[in-house]
XYZ file of C-alpha atoms in Angstrom:
584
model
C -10.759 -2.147 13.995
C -8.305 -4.409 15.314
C -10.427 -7.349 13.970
C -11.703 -6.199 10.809
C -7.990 -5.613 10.119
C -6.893 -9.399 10.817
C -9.638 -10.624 8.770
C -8.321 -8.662 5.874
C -4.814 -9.774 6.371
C -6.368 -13.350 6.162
C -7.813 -13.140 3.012
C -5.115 -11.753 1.215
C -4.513 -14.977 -1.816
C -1.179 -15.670 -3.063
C -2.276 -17.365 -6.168
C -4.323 -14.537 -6.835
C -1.079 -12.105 -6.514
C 1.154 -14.683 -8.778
C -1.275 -14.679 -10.983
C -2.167 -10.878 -11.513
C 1.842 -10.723 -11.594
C 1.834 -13.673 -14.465
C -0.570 -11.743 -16.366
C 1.175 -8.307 -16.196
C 4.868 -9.384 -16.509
C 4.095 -11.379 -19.494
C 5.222 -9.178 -22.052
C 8.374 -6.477 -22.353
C 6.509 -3.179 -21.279
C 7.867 -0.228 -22.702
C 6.392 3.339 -22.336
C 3.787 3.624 -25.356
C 4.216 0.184 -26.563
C 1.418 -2.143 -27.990
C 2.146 -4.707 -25.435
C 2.423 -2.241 -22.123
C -1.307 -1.381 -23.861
C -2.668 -4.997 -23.132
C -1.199 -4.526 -19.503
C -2.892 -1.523 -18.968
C -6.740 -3.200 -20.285
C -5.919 -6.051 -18.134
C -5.542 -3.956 -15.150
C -8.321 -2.346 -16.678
C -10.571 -4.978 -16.926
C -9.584 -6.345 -13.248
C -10.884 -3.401 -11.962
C -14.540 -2.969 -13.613
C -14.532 -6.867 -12.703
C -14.219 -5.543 -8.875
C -16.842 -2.722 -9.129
C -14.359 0.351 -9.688
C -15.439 3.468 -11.635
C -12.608 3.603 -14.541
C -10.722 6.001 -16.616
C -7.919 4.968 -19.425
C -6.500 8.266 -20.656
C -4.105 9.274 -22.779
C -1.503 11.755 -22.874
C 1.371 13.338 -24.991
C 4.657 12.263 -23.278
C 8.616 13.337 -24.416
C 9.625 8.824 -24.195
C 13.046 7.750 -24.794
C 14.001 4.032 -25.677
C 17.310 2.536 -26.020
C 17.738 0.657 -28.944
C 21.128 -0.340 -29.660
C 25.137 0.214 -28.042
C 28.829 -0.359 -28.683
C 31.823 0.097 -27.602
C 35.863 -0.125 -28.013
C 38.593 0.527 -25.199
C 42.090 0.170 -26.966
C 40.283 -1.247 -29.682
C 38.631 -3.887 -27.547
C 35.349 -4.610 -27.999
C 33.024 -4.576 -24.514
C 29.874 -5.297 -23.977
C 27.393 -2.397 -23.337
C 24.133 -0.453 -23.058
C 22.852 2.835 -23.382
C 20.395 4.657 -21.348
C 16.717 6.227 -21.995
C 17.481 10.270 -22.394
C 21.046 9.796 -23.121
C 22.551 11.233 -26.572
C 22.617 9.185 -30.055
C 25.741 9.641 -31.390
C 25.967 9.521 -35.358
C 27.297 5.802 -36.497
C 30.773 7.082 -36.499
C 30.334 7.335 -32.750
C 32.439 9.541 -30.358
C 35.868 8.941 -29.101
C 38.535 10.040 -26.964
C 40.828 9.424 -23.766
C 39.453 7.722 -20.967
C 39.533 9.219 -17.156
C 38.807 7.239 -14.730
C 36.840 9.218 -12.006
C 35.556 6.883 -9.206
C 32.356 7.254 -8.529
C 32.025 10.438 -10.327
C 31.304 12.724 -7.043
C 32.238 16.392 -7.365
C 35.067 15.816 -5.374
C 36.307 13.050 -7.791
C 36.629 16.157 -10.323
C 38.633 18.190 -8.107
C 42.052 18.876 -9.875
C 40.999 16.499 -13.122
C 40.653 17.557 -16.606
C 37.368 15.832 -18.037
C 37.292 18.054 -21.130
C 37.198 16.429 -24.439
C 37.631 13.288 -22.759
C 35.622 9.654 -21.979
C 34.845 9.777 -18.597
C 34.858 6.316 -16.523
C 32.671 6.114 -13.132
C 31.834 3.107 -10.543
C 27.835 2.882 -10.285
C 24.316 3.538 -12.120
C 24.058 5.963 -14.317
C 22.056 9.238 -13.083
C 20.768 12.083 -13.660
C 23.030 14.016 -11.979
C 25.933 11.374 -12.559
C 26.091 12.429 -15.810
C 25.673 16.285 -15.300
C 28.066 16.822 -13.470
C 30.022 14.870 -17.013
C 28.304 16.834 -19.110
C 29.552 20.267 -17.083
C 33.197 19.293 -16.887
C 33.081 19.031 -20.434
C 33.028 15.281 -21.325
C 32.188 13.792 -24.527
C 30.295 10.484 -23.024
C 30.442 8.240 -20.108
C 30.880 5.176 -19.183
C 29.288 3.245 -15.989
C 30.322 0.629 -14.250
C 27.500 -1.589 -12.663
C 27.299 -4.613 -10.796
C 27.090 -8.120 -12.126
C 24.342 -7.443 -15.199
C 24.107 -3.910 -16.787
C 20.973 -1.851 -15.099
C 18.325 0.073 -17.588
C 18.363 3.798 -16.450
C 16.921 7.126 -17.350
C 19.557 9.992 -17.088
C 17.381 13.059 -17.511
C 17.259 14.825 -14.442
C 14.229 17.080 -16.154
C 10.912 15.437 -13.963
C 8.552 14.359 -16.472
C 8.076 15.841 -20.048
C 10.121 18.375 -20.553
C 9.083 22.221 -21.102
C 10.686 25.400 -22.972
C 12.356 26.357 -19.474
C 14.072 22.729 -18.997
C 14.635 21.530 -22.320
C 18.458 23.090 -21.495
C 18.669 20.414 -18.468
C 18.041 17.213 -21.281
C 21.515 15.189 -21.391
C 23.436 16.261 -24.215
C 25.809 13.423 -23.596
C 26.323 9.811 -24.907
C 25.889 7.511 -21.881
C 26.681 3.993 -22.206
C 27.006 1.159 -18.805
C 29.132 -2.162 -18.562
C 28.872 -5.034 -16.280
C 31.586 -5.014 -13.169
C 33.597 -7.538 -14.669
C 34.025 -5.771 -17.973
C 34.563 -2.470 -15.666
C 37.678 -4.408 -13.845
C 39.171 -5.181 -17.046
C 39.114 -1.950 -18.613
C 40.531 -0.718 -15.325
C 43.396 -3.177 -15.831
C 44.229 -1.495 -19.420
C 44.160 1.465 -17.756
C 46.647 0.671 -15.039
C 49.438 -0.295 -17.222
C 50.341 3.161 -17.807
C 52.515 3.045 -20.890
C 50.453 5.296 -23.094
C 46.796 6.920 -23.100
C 43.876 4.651 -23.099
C 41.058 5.647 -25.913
C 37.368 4.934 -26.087
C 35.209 4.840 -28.296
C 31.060 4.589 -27.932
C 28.409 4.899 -30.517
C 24.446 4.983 -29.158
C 21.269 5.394 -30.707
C 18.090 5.888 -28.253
C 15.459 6.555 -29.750
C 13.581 9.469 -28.069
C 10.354 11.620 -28.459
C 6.737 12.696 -27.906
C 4.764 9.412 -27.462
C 1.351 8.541 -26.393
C 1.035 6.605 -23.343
C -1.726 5.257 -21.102
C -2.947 6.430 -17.690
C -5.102 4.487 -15.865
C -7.905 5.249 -12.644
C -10.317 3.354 -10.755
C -12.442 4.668 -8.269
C -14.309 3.497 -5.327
C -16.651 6.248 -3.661
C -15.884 6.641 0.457
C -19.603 6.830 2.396
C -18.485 10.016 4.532
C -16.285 12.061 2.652
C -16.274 10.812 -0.738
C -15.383 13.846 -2.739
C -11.739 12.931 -0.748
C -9.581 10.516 -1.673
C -6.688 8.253 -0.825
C -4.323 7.742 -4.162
C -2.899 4.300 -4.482
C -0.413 4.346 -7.016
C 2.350 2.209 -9.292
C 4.187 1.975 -12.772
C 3.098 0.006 -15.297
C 5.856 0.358 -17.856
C 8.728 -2.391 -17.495
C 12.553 -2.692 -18.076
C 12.343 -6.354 -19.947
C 10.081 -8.355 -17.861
C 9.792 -6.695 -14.939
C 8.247 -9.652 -13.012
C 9.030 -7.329 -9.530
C 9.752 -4.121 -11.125
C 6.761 -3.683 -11.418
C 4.456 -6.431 -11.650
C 4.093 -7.510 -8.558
C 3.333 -4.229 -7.326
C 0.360 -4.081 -10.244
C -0.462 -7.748 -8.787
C -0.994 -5.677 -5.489
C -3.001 -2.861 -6.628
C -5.643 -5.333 -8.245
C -5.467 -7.713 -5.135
C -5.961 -4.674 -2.882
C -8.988 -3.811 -5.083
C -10.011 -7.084 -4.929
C -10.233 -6.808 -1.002
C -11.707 -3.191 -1.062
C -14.243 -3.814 -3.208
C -15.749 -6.246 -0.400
C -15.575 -3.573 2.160
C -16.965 -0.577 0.452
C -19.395 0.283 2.856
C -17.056 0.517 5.545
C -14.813 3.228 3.581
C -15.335 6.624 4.943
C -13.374 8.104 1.867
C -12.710 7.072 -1.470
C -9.949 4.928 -2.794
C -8.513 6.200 -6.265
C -6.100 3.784 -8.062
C -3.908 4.673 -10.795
C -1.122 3.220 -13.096
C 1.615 5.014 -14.705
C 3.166 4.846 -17.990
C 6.185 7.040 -18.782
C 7.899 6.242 -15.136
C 10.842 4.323 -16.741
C 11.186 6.000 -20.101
C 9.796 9.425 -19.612
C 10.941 10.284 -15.311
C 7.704 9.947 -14.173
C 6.027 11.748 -17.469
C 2.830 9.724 -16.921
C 2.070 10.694 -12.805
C 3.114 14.086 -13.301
C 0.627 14.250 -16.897
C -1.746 13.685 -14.130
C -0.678 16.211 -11.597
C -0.898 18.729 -14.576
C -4.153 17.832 -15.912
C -6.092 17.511 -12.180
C -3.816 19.535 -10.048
C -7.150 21.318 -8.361
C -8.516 18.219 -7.574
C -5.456 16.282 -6.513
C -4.829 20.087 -3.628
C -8.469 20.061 -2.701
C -9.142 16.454 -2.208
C -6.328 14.263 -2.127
C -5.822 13.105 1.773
C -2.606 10.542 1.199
C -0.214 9.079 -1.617
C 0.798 5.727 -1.215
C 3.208 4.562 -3.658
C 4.218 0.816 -4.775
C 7.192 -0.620 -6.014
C 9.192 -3.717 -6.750
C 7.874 -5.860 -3.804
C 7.321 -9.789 -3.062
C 11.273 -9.971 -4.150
C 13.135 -13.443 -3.088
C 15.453 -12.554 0.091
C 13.477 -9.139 0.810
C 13.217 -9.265 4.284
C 14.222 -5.641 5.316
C 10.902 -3.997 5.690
C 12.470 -1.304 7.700
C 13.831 1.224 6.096
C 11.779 3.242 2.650
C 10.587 6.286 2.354
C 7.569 7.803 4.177
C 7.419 11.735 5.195
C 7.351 12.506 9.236
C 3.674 12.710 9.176
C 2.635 9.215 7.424
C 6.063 7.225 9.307
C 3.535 6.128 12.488
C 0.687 4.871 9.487
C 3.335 2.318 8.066
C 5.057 1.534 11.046
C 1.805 0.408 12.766
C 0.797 -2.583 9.724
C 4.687 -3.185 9.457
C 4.994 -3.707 13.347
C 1.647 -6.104 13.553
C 1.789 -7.911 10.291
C 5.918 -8.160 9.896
C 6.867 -7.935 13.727
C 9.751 -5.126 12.095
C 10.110 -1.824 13.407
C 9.964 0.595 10.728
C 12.556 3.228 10.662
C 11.713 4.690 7.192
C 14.259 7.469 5.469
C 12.881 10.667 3.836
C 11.986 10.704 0.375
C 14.386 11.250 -2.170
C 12.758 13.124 -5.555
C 11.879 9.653 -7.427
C 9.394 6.962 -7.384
C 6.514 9.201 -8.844
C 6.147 11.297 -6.468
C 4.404 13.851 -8.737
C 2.402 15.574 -5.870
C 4.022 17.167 -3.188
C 3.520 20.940 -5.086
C -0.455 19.778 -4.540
C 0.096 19.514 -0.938
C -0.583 15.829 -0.310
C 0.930 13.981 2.289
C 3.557 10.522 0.806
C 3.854 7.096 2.138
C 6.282 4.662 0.844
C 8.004 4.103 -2.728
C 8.738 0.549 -2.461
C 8.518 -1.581 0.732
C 11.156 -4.779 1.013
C 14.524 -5.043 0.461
C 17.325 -7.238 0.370
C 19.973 -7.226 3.413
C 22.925 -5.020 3.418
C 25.758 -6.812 1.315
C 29.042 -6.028 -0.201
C 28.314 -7.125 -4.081
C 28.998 -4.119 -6.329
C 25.563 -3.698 -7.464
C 24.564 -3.644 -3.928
C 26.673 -1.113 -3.333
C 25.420 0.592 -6.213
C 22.003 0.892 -5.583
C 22.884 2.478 -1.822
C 24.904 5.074 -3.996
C 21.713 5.503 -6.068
C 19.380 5.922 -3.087
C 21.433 6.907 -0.371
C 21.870 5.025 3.132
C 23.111 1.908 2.415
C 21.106 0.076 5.274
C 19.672 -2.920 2.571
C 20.756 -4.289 -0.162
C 18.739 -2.324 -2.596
C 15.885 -4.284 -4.639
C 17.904 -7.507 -5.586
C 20.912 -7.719 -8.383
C 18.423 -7.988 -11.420
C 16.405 -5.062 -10.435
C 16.332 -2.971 -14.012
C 18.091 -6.152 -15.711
C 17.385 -8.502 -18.597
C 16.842 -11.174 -15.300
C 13.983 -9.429 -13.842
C 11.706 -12.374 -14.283
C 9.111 -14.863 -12.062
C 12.168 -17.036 -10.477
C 12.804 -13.855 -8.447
C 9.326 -13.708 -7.043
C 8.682 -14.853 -3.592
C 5.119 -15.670 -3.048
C 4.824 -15.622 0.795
C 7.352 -12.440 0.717
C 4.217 -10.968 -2.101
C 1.725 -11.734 -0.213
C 3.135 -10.567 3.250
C 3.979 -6.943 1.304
C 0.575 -7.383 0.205
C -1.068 -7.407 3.621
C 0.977 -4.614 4.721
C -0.165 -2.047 1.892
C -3.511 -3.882 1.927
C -3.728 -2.817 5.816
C -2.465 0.519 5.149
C -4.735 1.429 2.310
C -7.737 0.423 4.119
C -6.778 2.255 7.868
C -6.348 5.378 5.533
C -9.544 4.991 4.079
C -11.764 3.784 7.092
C -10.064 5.528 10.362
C -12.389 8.426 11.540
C -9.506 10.670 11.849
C -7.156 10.645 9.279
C -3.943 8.592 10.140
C -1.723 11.764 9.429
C 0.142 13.227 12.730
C 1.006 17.282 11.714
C 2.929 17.488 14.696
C 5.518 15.182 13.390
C 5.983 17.140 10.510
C 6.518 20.173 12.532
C 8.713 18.290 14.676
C 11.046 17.675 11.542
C 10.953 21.742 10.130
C 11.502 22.524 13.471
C 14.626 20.553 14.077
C 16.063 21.863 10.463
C 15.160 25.583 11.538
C 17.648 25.168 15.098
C 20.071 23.650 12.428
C 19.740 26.361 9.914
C 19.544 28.913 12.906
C 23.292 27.713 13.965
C 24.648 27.548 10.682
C 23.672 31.162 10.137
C 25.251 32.427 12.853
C 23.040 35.377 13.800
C 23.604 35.905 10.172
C 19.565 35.629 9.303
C 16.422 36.758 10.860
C 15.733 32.649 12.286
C 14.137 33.589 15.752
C 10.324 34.459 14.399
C 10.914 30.938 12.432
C 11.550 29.457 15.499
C 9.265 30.794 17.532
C 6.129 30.467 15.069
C 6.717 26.765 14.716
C 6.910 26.008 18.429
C 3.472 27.592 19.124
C 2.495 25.843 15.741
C 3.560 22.271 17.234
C 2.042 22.981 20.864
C -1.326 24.274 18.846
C -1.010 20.608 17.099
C -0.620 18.697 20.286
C -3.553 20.145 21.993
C -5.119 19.649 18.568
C -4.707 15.748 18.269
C -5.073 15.575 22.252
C -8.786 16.396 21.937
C -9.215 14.915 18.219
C -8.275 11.299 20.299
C -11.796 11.604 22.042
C -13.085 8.139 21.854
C -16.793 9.445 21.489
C -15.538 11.860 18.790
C -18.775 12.255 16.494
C -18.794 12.134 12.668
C -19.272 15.507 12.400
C -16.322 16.418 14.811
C -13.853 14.146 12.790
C -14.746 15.638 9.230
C -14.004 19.016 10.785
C -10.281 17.584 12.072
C -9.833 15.858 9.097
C -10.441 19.423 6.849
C -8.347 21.222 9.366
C -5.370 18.542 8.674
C -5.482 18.256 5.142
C -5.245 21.798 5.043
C -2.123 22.088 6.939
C -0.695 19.373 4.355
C -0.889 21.901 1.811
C 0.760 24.276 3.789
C 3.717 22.073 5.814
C 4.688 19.343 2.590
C 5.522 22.240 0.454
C 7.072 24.021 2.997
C 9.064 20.847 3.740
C 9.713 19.514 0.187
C 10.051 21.940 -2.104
C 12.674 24.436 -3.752
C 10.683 25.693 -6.367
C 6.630 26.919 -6.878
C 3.743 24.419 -6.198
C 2.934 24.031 -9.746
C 6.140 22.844 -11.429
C 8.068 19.977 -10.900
C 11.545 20.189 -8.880
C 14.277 17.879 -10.708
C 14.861 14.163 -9.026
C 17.404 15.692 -6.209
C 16.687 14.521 -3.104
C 15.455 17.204 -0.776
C 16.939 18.374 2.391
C 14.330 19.522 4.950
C 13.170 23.193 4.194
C 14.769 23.496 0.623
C 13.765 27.306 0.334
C 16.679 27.637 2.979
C 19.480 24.886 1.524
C 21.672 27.741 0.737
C 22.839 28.287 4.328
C 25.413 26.397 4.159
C 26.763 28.534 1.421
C 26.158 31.420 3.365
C 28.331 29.757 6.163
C 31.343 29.102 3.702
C 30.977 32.388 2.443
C 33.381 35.071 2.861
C 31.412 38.123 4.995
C 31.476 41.397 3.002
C 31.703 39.479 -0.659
C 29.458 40.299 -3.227
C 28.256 36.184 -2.588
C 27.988 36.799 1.196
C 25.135 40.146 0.264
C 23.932 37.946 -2.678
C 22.755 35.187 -0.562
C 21.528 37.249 2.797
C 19.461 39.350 0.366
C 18.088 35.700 -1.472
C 17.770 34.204 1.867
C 15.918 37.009 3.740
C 13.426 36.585 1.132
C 13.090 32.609 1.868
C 12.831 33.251 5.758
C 9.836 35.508 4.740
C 8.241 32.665 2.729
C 8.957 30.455 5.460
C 7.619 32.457 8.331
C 4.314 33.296 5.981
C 3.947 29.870 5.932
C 4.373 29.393 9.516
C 2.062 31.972 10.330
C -0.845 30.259 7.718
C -0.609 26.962 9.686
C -0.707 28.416 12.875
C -3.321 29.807 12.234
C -4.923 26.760 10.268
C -4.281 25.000 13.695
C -5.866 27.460 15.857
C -9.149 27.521 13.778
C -9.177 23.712 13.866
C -8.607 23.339 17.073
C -11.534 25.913 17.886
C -14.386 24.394 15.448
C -13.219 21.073 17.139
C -14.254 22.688 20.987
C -17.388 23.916 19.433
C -18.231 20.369 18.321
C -17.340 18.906 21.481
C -19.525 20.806 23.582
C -22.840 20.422 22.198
């Protein structure tokens, strides 16, 4: 294995990669557009070339474009842009006093008066950024970013939206300026003699659009009804030379190098490309999820998402996303290709990660980053994502300099041979390279905190209990499943019994609402169905709240501890088919 995995590494091509990226970054690629259309047939066309089995769909998608900004502080005009979901204002625009608000935390709104005013925040404008604007009453906001303004979407509805979260759409006029604009405004501010007043005017241009999704299959010798999905955006702020055509310059380059070793893949390798994930929050991957969500819960073994890779400087390869389960898969290619050990973070809700309601397991969003810095749009992005360990993508990530001078090609082609390694260990290891009794490690660590939160308050012990018998079930599980003479038949059955506990543990894990609608882009804590704990805590015992949420939260515990019980169970039937193997 160890062999057939340097020889891959080796024959990963860097011209190849700068030129798949040349070819897709060519052209502005926005959601629906004629020219992210010639993208999507080159990819297209890269992939018959390599012996794939391909798709091109189409699909109805709610698209938003920004077309056009301005904007007036004490009369003085500043640069600006608007954002994709954001409100058009009518050409007389909207005015009104400005509040400054920091960086727009709830917090930041304690004691302050947004209503009727312009609200002014340090950062990228978000989703909820901007609701929490929209719910103190504000008439628009304004963003200050780092050196260049950053193209953002500011819905926080996931994907197109539906009768029951059309309320959730922005209903406010969002506009960003660079940090040196943001200073100066903050100077006019500062003098204090008299009120300062805004004024914005936007126009986005927003609705139902049809955009491109593209597959390519390669059928798996074993199990080939399952599947590993290998997935990454298409559509591009500008440019988008790394965000995201380098990771499109991967997916064909890691088709290239599959397509040589199809005999060796035990299960198939699906590849897709997304439109709507700038334009539409991730309307094109969860189109998908809608449209196959049967196949995606009975077959889908692993998602493994790219994005913005190959960057100049990006030599933190430590720190994105992975779940508990998939951390060891990337930490093993990042440890012998990179020499880095890989810490990874949980997942926030972005990065088209459309499929956690099916059940399916999620490795990675993006891979390198930049070191930790103190720039302001470094700073920015850790606000954005959380943790603040790197220095986020790179100052032009979702800017007008997004182009080939940022593009590293031994930093691509290094990225490259990680996902390249990971991809084909997922695909070719007997046993699936997914360890279930990390993930229970993780719900278990989240029930003791829940459990002392409560304070005796909830019924926590059965949770507690269930999911240590469910983790020593596991370990006796993947004790036996390690059995270097482990037949073919033997592995299919562990591999059936662990995909099957995916379905059970990621929505356990991940979601807040049901497995067949999309939560919002909030990052999840662990176990969302019990979040409202710490409420519970803060509340006042004997209020109407305090009965509220024990009634609401008994409830969850029972979902939880059904759940529980279902794996346990799932484990314990595993684990006996697998002794029944073994000993004939």
């Amino acid at each position: 294995m160890n062999e057939a995995r340097e020889q891959l590494w080796g024959e990963v091509s860097a011209d190849s990669l700068m030129e798949f990226t040349r070819s897709i970054a060519r052209e502005v690629r926005s959601s629906g557009s004629p020219e992210e259309l010639r993208a999507f047939q080159y990819a297209k066309e890269r992939l018959d070339e390599f012996g794939f089995a391909t798709e091109l769909q189409f699909s109805d998608a709610y698209i938003s474009l920004p077309v056009s900004a301005a904007m007036t502080i004490d009369g003085i005009s500043f640069s600006c842009i608007t954002h994709a979901m954001g409100l058009s204002t009518s050409s007389e625009g909207v005015s009104g006093e400005l509040l400054y608000l920091g960086k727009g935390t709830p917090e930041d709104y304690l004691g302050k008066e947004a209503a009727g005013k312009i609200v002014l925040l340090d950062g990228i404008a978000t989703g909820p950024s901007v609701d929490r604007a929209q719910a103190a009453g504000a008439h628009a906001a304004i963003f200050i970013n780092g050196a260049y303004t950053n193209e953002m979407i500011v819905s926080s509805v996931w994907g197109s939206p539906t009768t029951e979260t059309l309320d959730r759409l922005p209903k406010l006029a969002v506009v960003s300026c660079n940090y040196q604009d943001g200073v100066r405004i903050k100077q006019l501010m500062a003098r204090g003699s008299h009120a300062v007043r805004a004024w914005i005017r936007t126009e986005v241009d927003t609705g139902w659009r049809k955009i491109p999704v593209l597959t390519g299959e390669l059928r798996g010798t074993v199990e080939p009804e399952k599947f590993v999905l290998f997935s990454g955006h298409i559509d591009s702020w500008h440019y988008g030379a790394m965000d995201n055509g380098t990771a499109n310059a991967t997916m064909l380059e890691v088709a290239r190098l599959m397509s040589k070793r199809k005999s060796q893949l035990k299960r198939s390798l699906r590849i897709a490309f997304w439109s709507g994930h700038s334009h539409g929050r991730y309307a094109g991957s969860a189109w998908y999820c809608d449209q196959n969500w049967e196949d995606l819960h009975d077959n889908g073994v692993l998602h493994i998402n790219i994005d913005s890779v190959g960057a100049v400087g990006a030599d933190i390869l430590t720190e994105n996303n992975c779940m508990a389960e998939t951390k060891e898969l990337a930490g093993v290619s990042i440890r012998d290709i990179a020499g880095q050990v890989f810490e990874g973070s949980r997942f926030s809700r972005a990065g088209d990660q459309s499929f956690w309601g099916t059940g399916i397991p999620s490795l990675l969003m993006g891979l390198s980053e930049q070191p930790p810095n103190d720039a302001p749009e470094a700073q920015a992005f850790a606000q954005l994502f959380g943790g603040g360990k790197t220095g986020g993508y790179g100052w032009w990530w979702h800017t007008t300099e997004d182009t080939l001078d940022k593009i590293d090609p031994a930093n691509l082609a290094r990225d490259c041979r990680i996902y390249a390694d990971i991809v084909y260990q997922a695909c070719t290891a007997a046993v699936v390279p997914i360890n279930q009794v990390e993930a229970v490690k993780e719900i278990r660590r989240a029930l003791a905190e829940y459990r002392e939160k409560a304070g005796g308050q909830l019924p926590l012990a059965l949770s507690v209990s269930r999911s240590e018998a469910l983790q020593q079930k596991l370990e006796e599980l993947y004790e036996l499943a390690g059995t270097e003479s482990l037949s073919e038949e033997a592995a299919v059955v562990v591999n059936n019994g662990i995909m099957r506990l995916s379905r059970i543990l990621v929505p356990l894990n991940y979601l807040s609402g049901d497995h067949f609608h999309h939560d919002p882009p909030i990052k999840p804590v662990c176990i969302p169905l019990l979040e409202k704990v710490d409420r519970l805590a803060d509340a006042e015992a004997g209020s109407d709240l305090f009965y509220m949420l024990i009634t609401e939260l008994t409830r969850n515990v029972n979902k939880v501890n059904y759940a529980l019980r279902e794996a346990e169970k799932e484990a314990a039937s595993t684990l006996e088919q697998l002794k029944q193997q073994l000993h004939r």
